[in-house]
Amino acid sequence: MEGMRIVLAGQPNSGKSTIFNAVAGYRAGTANFPGSSVSYTLSRAIVLGREVNIVDLPGIYSLTSTDAAEREALTYLLENDPDVIINVVDATRLGRSLELTLQLMDLGKPMVVALNMLDEARRKGIDIDEKALAAALGIPVVPTIGRRGQGLKALFREAMRAGLSHRAPSPASYDNEVERAVGEIERALEPQWKDEPVPARFFAIKAAEGDPEVIHRLAAQVPGIGAIVDRAAAELEKAHGWTADQVVSGSRHTVAHEIEDRVAVFHRGSVGWREMADRVLLHPVTGGPLMALILFSFFYAVFGLGKYVENPLVALFDGLGVWIASVLPPATLAGTVARGVVMGVSGGVAIVLPYLIPFLFGLAILEDTGYLPRMAYILDNLMHRMGLHGKSVVPLMLGYGCSVPAVMSTRILESPRDRRITTALTVLIPCSARTTIIYAVVGAYMGAGWAFFVYILNLVVVGALGTLLSGRMKGRAPGLILEIPDLRLPAAKTLLAKTWLSLREFIVIAWPLLIASSAVLGVLEWAHGASAVNAALSPLTVALLGLPSVVGVTLIFGVLRKELTVLMLIQAIGTTNIAASLSPAQMMTFTVFVVFYIPCVATIAVMLREVGWKDTAWISAMTIVMATVLGVVVRFAFAVL
Amino acid sequence: MTTLEKIGVGRRATVVEIVGGAGVRNHLNTLGIHMGDTIRVVERAPFRGPVLVEIHGTRVALGRGVARKVTVREDAGSQDAATPRPRREGR
């Protein structure tokens, strides 16, 4: 028998993904900022001895089709007919959360409310009578603390019971005029409404609110509905003096807050460390310098830790390489393949992991504490100078981790123009793979100062390009609207799970690729195939950039994964001691070129999906031109110095 | 009658109207900002940066351009007793 389908729906940062992960194992990325889940995650899980399908929807403030995440959630709910909806409600923002609850109830599906984050509500001095809430809504309410796994068993037991009962909640009623308008539209829909999984009332309310997608959908199904909707909306506007969308959402707001007033008591909460920390972190005078300090210490901590681990490991693997060469002579096929495999393994262990692990862990801390949206707040006016606004900071910061989720997170931006510009800038940000190149080549052999210089150069280029692009594209977004969640002490378990999730990506996908490519390069060299590629690329690598011609092949492999460039380089020059073969000017030129040139295959794939082939093509072309120009500039700047 | 952009740190104001397109209005509505709601200004970023406001226990950052679209009435004697702060950035 097909398992029950349970959907988790709730507002951003209500703790849905935490509950999902507690049941399904760590799969959904959590973070302390709104919109961290941009698409839904599906998992099969055993709950109370039965197999079920659990879906974690992206966090949504309401069920409208104006926002990308909300459209995704709405489409899922309308097309997949879930057996039961678990509405995760943030107890610290009960009134606002209930506005979504009321909309979900209109879907006519069995529903259970998880009253989550009760510990934080208590700390804020909010007491909620969950029995009264259940009575007011007419659906079961289960108190939970997702972070500690409290109440989850009861929650899923209640959800399965609701799912088996097939009992839908009765929808809440709004004020008289709204009910009259909705009733008119509903009556017009009813004759055509046979065997539809979602009640006509849901669509009637959305239509009265002027949701363009719903109206479009209804118009195709019920001829003449447009005129009826327009008339109902006009009557609403006449009665209230506001636009129909404000009347409907205002009425929902009132109902939600009336329920909150009835079931919740507010005491004076304690001004905790979070409030104190925010006063300093967001203070007009201290906020900016503190942000610089936080990012700078992050950079140095990763560098310090990585270098400490890298040096002994590199020495160890160099020794191993020498031993292999003495057993299997490099001139033989077996010898060259063995050398390639050792180089691939050692590159992963000695060069990538020492920097990747502390880097991913640090990024997880920034994400889970909720510092990212605060950076968006602090940097908003700077981003305005570039013609964007603060929210673009979130994809850019995530870009330091991996370009793929960063490009996906541009969905939090409202305007298509901002998304296009931010995507172009995000792929230029050195991701963790490129970070390991910066650290392992420039950082390790030229010093931390020069590594830092690469980052600054990168930011200057990103800033200039952003200004240039936004000057040329029309349609500025109105400005920053971003919820700033409470600061949170991240749980060590979550941080480790998150680091592991990204690390596993590297170990399972990238590393085997590194080892295989390394071996392939070995065979290529043995068969003298690499020299043909190197010769073909030498106008770029040798003539323009002044690099040894052996880097040609590495740049081709680098399109697969950026880490490959440095590992292939090691393989090509035959030692992990890069400084033995490249001058500082060449190391710098190589690193700058690799940081900027063409996004990796995975990034190109996600860009194709998110912004289409045209943008992907010009962004990719632009990066190659830019990398070449910057590489040449660096080369000659070093020659002059 | 003024706009949210002009309200000082620590002061409260009541939303009278949200002017501008349905996009901004919807977005503010979904974050719990409606006509008649009371908003407290928590912080104002320097150099015409965003305004940080508190509404129904939630904090929301609003760019100056957005704050200018929210018409408000400043509440009399709204200086928050718990967090006395001098008014900054008199412009």
XYZ file of N, CA and C in Angstrom, chain A residues 351-522:
516
model
N 45.020 18.910 0.371
C 44.835 20.285 -0.079
C 43.400 20.765 0.065
N 42.441 19.909 -0.286
C 41.062 20.385 -0.247
C 40.483 20.315 1.168
N 40.560 19.137 1.801
C 39.905 18.962 3.098
C 40.387 19.908 4.207
N 41.691 20.181 4.333
C 42.115 21.041 5.439
C 41.450 22.419 5.415
N 41.162 22.939 4.218
C 40.501 24.242 4.153
C 38.988 24.109 4.063
N 38.546 23.044 3.391
C 37.109 22.893 3.159
C 36.336 22.685 4.464
N 36.885 21.829 5.344
C 36.148 21.516 6.572
C 35.947 22.740 7.474
N 37.028 23.462 7.849
C 36.783 24.641 8.684
C 35.943 25.700 7.975
N 36.094 25.786 6.651
C 35.335 26.783 5.904
C 33.840 26.492 5.955
N 33.476 25.249 5.672
C 32.057 24.883 5.666
C 31.461 25.028 7.059
N 32.249 24.658 8.071
C 31.772 24.767 9.445
C 31.511 26.235 9.802
N 32.447 27.096 9.410
C 32.290 28.525 9.693
C 31.071 29.107 8.987
N 30.874 28.688 7.749
C 29.725 29.191 6.986
C 28.416 28.716 7.623
N 28.436 27.476 8.120
C 27.256 26.946 8.802
C 26.935 27.788 10.036
N 27.982 28.238 10.742
C 27.752 29.083 11.923
C 27.099 30.398 11.502
N 27.666 31.027 10.456
C 27.090 32.293 9.979
C 25.626 32.124 9.593
N 25.316 30.997 8.937
C 23.949 30.769 8.485
C 23.006 30.523 9.650
N 23.429 29.646 10.574
C 22.500 29.201 11.613
C 22.301 30.195 12.744
N 23.271 31.099 12.959
C 23.054 32.091 14.005
C 22.069 33.150 13.540
N 21.905 33.298 12.230
C 21.028 34.357 11.725
C 21.798 35.624 11.432
N 23.118 35.503 11.232
C 23.900 36.709 10.954
C 23.724 37.188 9.502
N 23.412 36.270 8.586
C 23.289 36.666 7.172
C 22.259 37.781 6.933
N 21.022 37.644 7.434
C 20.080 38.747 7.202
C 20.543 40.054 7.843
N 21.334 39.940 8.923
C 21.860 41.162 9.545
C 22.879 41.822 8.627
N 23.632 40.992 7.902
C 24.558 41.565 6.915
C 23.777 42.268 5.815
N 22.646 41.680 5.437
C 21.809 42.313 4.414
C 21.361 43.688 4.895
N 21.039 43.781 6.190
C 20.606 45.054 6.771
C 21.745 46.072 6.734
N 22.935 45.630 7.179
C 24.065 46.551 7.267
C 24.527 46.996 5.873
N 24.497 46.071 4.919
C 25.048 46.381 3.599
C 24.014 46.938 2.628
N 22.776 47.130 3.101
C 21.711 47.563 2.185
C 22.082 48.830 1.417
N 22.585 49.847 2.143
C 22.828 51.105 1.416
C 24.009 50.978 0.457
N 24.990 50.127 0.800
C 26.107 49.887 -0.117
C 25.599 49.210 -1.396
N 24.690 48.236 -1.202
C 24.140 47.535 -2.351
C 23.278 48.477 -3.192
N 22.665 49.453 -2.537
C 21.874 50.442 -3.270
C 22.743 51.220 -4.240
N 23.983 51.482 -3.798
C 24.903 52.186 -4.699
C 25.182 51.370 -5.949
N 25.077 50.043 -5.813
C 25.269 49.177 -6.976
C 23.959 48.972 -7.717
N 22.891 49.612 -7.242
C 21.603 49.476 -7.915
C 20.847 48.217 -7.513
N 21.296 47.574 -6.433
C 20.563 46.406 -5.920
C 20.099 46.757 -4.514
N 19.573 45.796 -3.765
C 19.365 46.080 -2.357
C 19.841 44.930 -1.486
N 19.736 45.138 -0.168
C 20.394 44.273 0.803
C 20.195 42.781 0.643
N 19.021 42.375 0.128
C 18.756 40.943 0.048
C 19.756 40.211 -0.843
N 20.322 40.929 -1.831
C 21.299 40.294 -2.720
C 22.534 39.818 -1.957
N 22.725 40.334 -0.751
C 23.874 39.920 0.053
C 23.787 38.425 0.386
N 22.569 37.922 0.581
C 22.413 36.519 0.995
C 22.939 35.547 -0.076
N 22.500 35.654 -1.349
C 23.100 34.777 -2.365
C 24.611 34.976 -2.499
N 25.061 36.227 -2.408
C 26.489 36.477 -2.568
C 27.277 35.783 -1.459
N 26.792 35.869 -0.225
C 27.492 35.216 0.887
C 27.449 33.700 0.728
N 26.287 33.176 0.322
C 26.187 31.731 0.122
C 27.127 31.290 -0.995
N 27.423 32.204 -1.917
C 28.332 31.919 -3.017
C 29.719 31.526 -2.539
N 30.096 31.997 -1.354
C 31.393 31.604 -0.808
C 31.392 30.118 -0.452
N 30.195 29.557 -0.233
C 30.102 28.120 0.034
C 30.111 27.359 -1.283
N 29.022 27.484 -2.051
C 28.932 26.791 -3.328
C 28.018 27.612 -4.219
N 28.400 27.762 -5.476
C 27.609 28.599 -6.384
C 26.227 28.008 -6.664
N 26.098 26.677 -6.575
C 24.827 26.052 -6.948
C 23.677 26.488 -6.029
N 23.754 26.255 -4.703
C 22.667 26.749 -3.854
C 22.577 28.268 -3.862
N 23.720 28.937 -4.088
C 23.699 30.401 -4.091
C 22.847 30.914 -5.250
N 23.035 30.314 -6.430
C 22.235 30.732 -7.583
C 20.760 30.418 -7.315
N 20.485 29.259 -6.695
C 19.091 28.928 -6.378
C 18.478 29.926 -5.399
N 19.313 30.414 -4.457
C 18.768 31.313 -3.437
C 18.457 32.691 -3.990
N 18.836 32.987 -5.250
C 18.444 34.281 -5.806
C 16.927 34.363 -5.952
N 16.260 33.241 -5.747
C 14.790 33.260 -5.788
C 14.179 34.150 -4.712
N 14.934 34.423 -3.644
C 14.364 35.293 -2.607
C 14.245 36.732 -3.109
N 14.886 37.052 -4.247
C 14.780 38.413 -4.761
C 13.489 38.570 -5.540
N 12.842 39.728 -5.361
C 11.521 39.906 -5.941
C 11.570 40.171 -7.439
N 12.521 41.013 -7.885
C 12.444 41.421 -9.293
C 13.377 40.573 -10.151
N 12.916 40.219 -11.367
C 13.735 39.412 -12.278
C 15.057 40.100 -12.601
N 15.035 41.421 -12.662
C 16.262 42.155 -12.955
C 17.297 41.919 -11.858
N 16.871 42.030 -10.608
C 17.796 41.815 -9.496
C 18.325 40.388 -9.504
N 17.449 39.442 -9.884
C 17.882 38.044 -9.924
C 18.968 37.845 -10.971
N 18.777 38.451 -12.145
C 19.757 38.268 -13.209
C 21.105 38.863 -12.817
N 21.064 40.089 -12.291
C 22.321 40.741 -11.922
C 23.006 39.954 -10.800
N 22.216 39.593 -9.782
C 22.806 38.898 -8.643
C 23.368 37.540 -9.057
N 22.692 36.850 -9.983
C 23.218 35.568 -10.460
C 24.577 35.771 -11.121
N 24.676 36.805 -11.978
C 25.949 37.065 -12.658
C 27.056 37.336 -11.643
N 26.716 38.047 -10.557
C 27.737 38.383 -9.563
C 28.061 37.173 -8.687
N 27.018 36.374 -8.371
C 27.200 35.239 -7.467
C 28.199 34.226 -8.012
N 28.160 33.982 -9.334
C 29.061 32.961 -9.880
C 30.518 33.431 -9.879
N 30.727 34.748 -9.697
C 32.103 35.252 -9.639
C 32.702 35.107 -8.247
N 31.839 34.989 -7.235
C 32.317 34.871 -5.854
C 33.072 33.552 -5.715
N 34.288 33.578 -5.151
C 35.036 32.326 -5.015
C 34.311 31.336 -4.088
N 33.830 30.229 -4.661
C 33.152 29.217 -3.857
C 34.191 28.430 -3.063
N 33.749 27.469 -2.259
C 34.709 26.775 -1.398
C 35.788 26.064 -2.218
N 35.432 25.600 -3.429
C 36.435 24.947 -4.269
C 37.512 25.942 -4.672
N 37.076 27.131 -5.081
C 38.046 28.144 -5.476
C 38.804 28.665 -4.259
N 38.103 28.671 -3.101
C 38.761 29.074 -1.866
C 39.951 28.171 -1.577
N 39.760 26.861 -1.777
C 40.885 25.964 -1.510
C 42.041 26.265 -2.462
N 41.723 26.701 -3.687
C 42.799 27.045 -4.623
C 43.543 28.286 -4.131
N 42.756 29.290 -3.699
C 43.385 30.522 -3.215
C 44.285 30.219 -2.021
N 43.751 29.424 -1.086
C 44.525 29.106 0.116
C 45.740 28.246 -0.229
N 45.505 27.218 -1.046
C 46.555 26.218 -1.266
C 47.660 26.728 -2.184
N 47.358 27.656 -3.075
C 48.402 28.166 -3.968
C 48.951 29.491 -3.442
N 48.107 30.504 -3.455
C 48.577 31.829 -3.056
C 48.825 31.900 -1.545
N 47.856 31.421 -0.763
C 47.975 31.497 0.693
C 49.178 30.716 1.192
N 49.309 29.487 0.735
C 50.349 28.614 1.276
C 51.753 29.055 0.868
N 51.901 29.559 -0.371
C 53.256 29.862 -0.834
C 53.596 31.355 -0.845
N 52.571 32.209 -0.804
C 52.858 33.644 -0.858
C 52.432 34.379 0.404
N 51.673 33.715 1.272
C 51.267 34.343 2.527
C 49.798 34.752 2.531
N 49.257 34.876 3.764
C 47.843 35.175 3.941
C 47.467 36.529 3.349
N 48.391 37.478 3.401
C 48.110 38.817 2.895
C 47.739 38.784 1.412
N 48.490 37.999 0.641
C 48.204 37.909 -0.784
C 46.888 37.180 -1.045
N 46.585 36.170 -0.216
C 45.301 35.473 -0.353
C 44.164 36.460 -0.106
N 44.363 37.276 0.914
C 43.357 38.278 1.240
C 43.186 39.254 0.077
N 44.297 39.573 -0.562
C 44.261 40.465 -1.708
C 43.370 39.910 -2.832
N 43.440 38.596 -3.045
C 42.605 37.990 -4.088
C 41.123 38.236 -3.776
N 40.747 38.067 -2.501
C 39.351 38.299 -2.112
C 38.951 39.749 -2.331
N 39.840 40.667 -1.966
C 39.517 42.084 -2.111
C 39.378 42.427 -3.599
N 40.339 41.937 -4.398
C 40.281 42.158 -5.844
C 38.949 41.652 -6.392
N 38.572 40.457 -5.927
C 37.312 39.853 -6.367
C 36.127 40.754 -6.026
N 36.117 41.278 -4.786
C 34.994 42.126 -4.379
C 34.945 43.413 -5.189
N 36.128 43.974 -5.486
C 36.170 45.207 -6.275
C 35.577 44.941 -7.663
N 35.979 43.810 -8.263
C 35.462 43.470 -9.593
C 33.948 43.248 -9.535
N 33.487 42.519 -8.502
C 32.055 42.268 -8.348
C 31.300 43.589 -8.210
N 31.854 44.488 -7.403
C 31.214 45.790 -7.198
C 31.122 46.570 -8.501
N 32.227 46.587 -9.245
C 32.257 47.348 -10.501
C 31.284 46.743 -11.502
N 31.301 45.429 -11.595
C 30.417 44.775 -12.557
C 28.945 44.992 -12.186
N 28.659 44.909 -10.874
C 27.286 45.129 -10.407
C 26.794 46.511 -10.790
N 27.658 47.526 -10.568
C 27.286 48.898 -10.902
C 27.033 49.019 -12.400
N 27.925 48.407 -13.173
C 27.809 48.473 -14.627
C 26.510 47.815 -15.099
N 26.259 46.601 -14.625
C 25.072 45.867 -15.077
C 23.794 46.573 -14.664
N 23.735 47.040 -13.412
C 22.463 47.618 -12.968
C 22.222 48.962 -13.611
N 23.286 49.622 -14.071
C 23.085 50.859 -14.809
C 22.447 50.590 -16.164
N 22.674 49.385 -16.681
C 22.185 49.062 -18.027
C 20.828 48.374 -18.020
N 20.424 47.826 -16.857
C 19.153 47.089 -16.834
C 18.110 47.921 -16.101
N 16.937 47.968 -16.674
C 15.880 48.774 -16.066
C 15.036 47.947 -15.102
N 14.241 48.631 -14.312
C 13.301 47.930 -13.432
C 13.839 47.717 -12.034
N 14.221 48.793 -11.381
C 14.735 48.691 -10.015
C 13.665 48.163 -9.073
N 14.087 47.303 -8.127
C 13.167 46.803 -7.116
C 12.895 47.930 -6.126
N 11.706 47.902 -5.503
C 11.345 48.983 -4.589
C 12.285 49.107 -3.398
N 12.867 48.021 -2.967
C 13.771 48.134 -1.832
C 13.716 46.920 -0.945
N 14.451 47.018 0.157
C 14.606 45.879 1.056
C 13.366 45.669 1.926
N 12.845 44.450 1.905
C 11.828 44.042 2.881
C 12.271 42.675 3.362
N 12.807 42.590 4.549
C 13.398 41.328 4.995
C 13.184 41.133 6.489
N 12.647 39.974 6.836
C 12.494 39.674 8.249
C 13.861 39.406 8.857
N 14.103 39.976 10.026
C 15.364 39.722 10.722
C 15.038 38.779 11.882
N 15.338 37.489 11.737
C 14.971 36.549 12.794
C 15.815 36.766 14.044
N 15.321 36.273 15.191
C 16.103 36.369 16.421
C 17.424 35.641 16.234
N 18.453 36.152 16.885
C 19.728 35.435 16.870
C 19.526 34.103 17.568
N 20.275 33.112 17.152
C 20.105 31.786 17.720
C 21.477 31.191 17.981
N 21.623 30.493 19.092
C 22.856 29.743 19.317
C 22.719 28.458 18.523
N 23.541 28.235 17.521
C 23.362 27.027 16.716
C 23.727 25.775 17.520
N 22.980 24.705 17.302
C 23.276 23.452 17.984
C 24.458 22.787 17.284
N 25.410 22.301 18.069
C 26.609 21.680 17.498
C 26.227 20.546 16.555
N 25.185 19.815 16.934
C 24.771 18.670 16.124
C 24.340 19.121 14.715
N 23.572 20.207 14.666
C 23.111 20.718 13.373
C 24.282 21.215 12.537
N 25.209 21.921 13.194
C 26.362 22.450 12.458
C 27.169 21.320 11.849
N 27.379 20.269 12.648
C 28.148 19.134 12.147
C 27.399 18.438 11.012
N 26.097 18.267 11.195
C 25.291 17.598 10.168
C 25.344 18.386 8.870
N 25.288 19.709 9.003
C 25.288 20.570 7.842
C 26.637 20.534 7.121
N 27.724 20.606 7.906
C 29.060 20.527 7.332
C 29.216 19.190 6.604
N 28.725 18.142 7.254
C 28.834 16.805 6.679
C 28.060 16.704 5.365
N 26.866 17.333 5.329
C 26.043 17.291 4.122
C 26.810 17.872 2.924
N 27.499 19.001 3.142
C 28.261 19.612 2.048
C 29.526 18.821 1.763
N 30.121 18.298 2.829
C 31.368 17.565 2.693
C 31.151 16.265 1.929
N 30.001 15.625 2.211
C 29.686 14.367 1.562
C 29.621 14.560 0.046
N 29.068 15.721 -0.352
C 29.043 16.123 -1.759
C 30.438 16.016 -2.352
N 31.398 16.561 -1.614
C 32.774 16.557 -2.103
C 33.323 15.134 -2.152
N 33.109 14.385 -1.057
C 33.711 13.057 -0.961
C 33.094 12.092 -1.964
N 31.763 12.164 -2.111
C 31.083 11.189 -2.969
C 31.188 11.545 -4.453
N 31.073 12.826 -4.787
C 31.039 13.211 -6.193
C 32.378 13.772 -6.687
N 32.903 14.736 -5.948
C 34.076 15.432 -6.464
C 35.346 14.604 -6.359
N 35.517 13.933 -5.238
C 36.780 13.246 -5.016
C 37.019 12.099 -6.001
N 36.021 11.213 -6.191
C 36.215 10.167 -7.202
C 36.549 10.772 -8.567
N 35.913 11.912 -8.857
C 36.163 12.602 -10.117
C 37.613 13.091 -10.161
N 38.084 13.590 -9.012
C 39.466 14.062 -8.925
C 40.427 12.927 -9.215
N 40.178 11.788 -8.549
C 41.089 10.652 -8.685
C 41.059 10.124 -10.121
N 39.838 9.987 -10.667
C 39.705 9.470 -12.030
C 40.368 10.425 -13.027
N 40.108 11.732 -12.876
C 40.690 12.701 -13.805
C 42.200 12.681 -13.713
N 42.663 12.516 -12.488
C 44.095 12.487 -12.262
C 44.719 11.305 -13.009
N 44.040 10.153 -12.918
C 44.528 8.968 -13.614
C 44.451 9.169 -15.129
N 43.352 9.778 -15.607
C 43.190 10.034 -17.035
C 44.305 10.949 -17.536
N 44.594 11.955 -16.729
C 45.668 12.870 -17.114
C 46.994 12.122 -17.203
N 47.181 11.180 -16.260
C 48.390 10.358 -16.286
C 48.513 9.612 -17.607
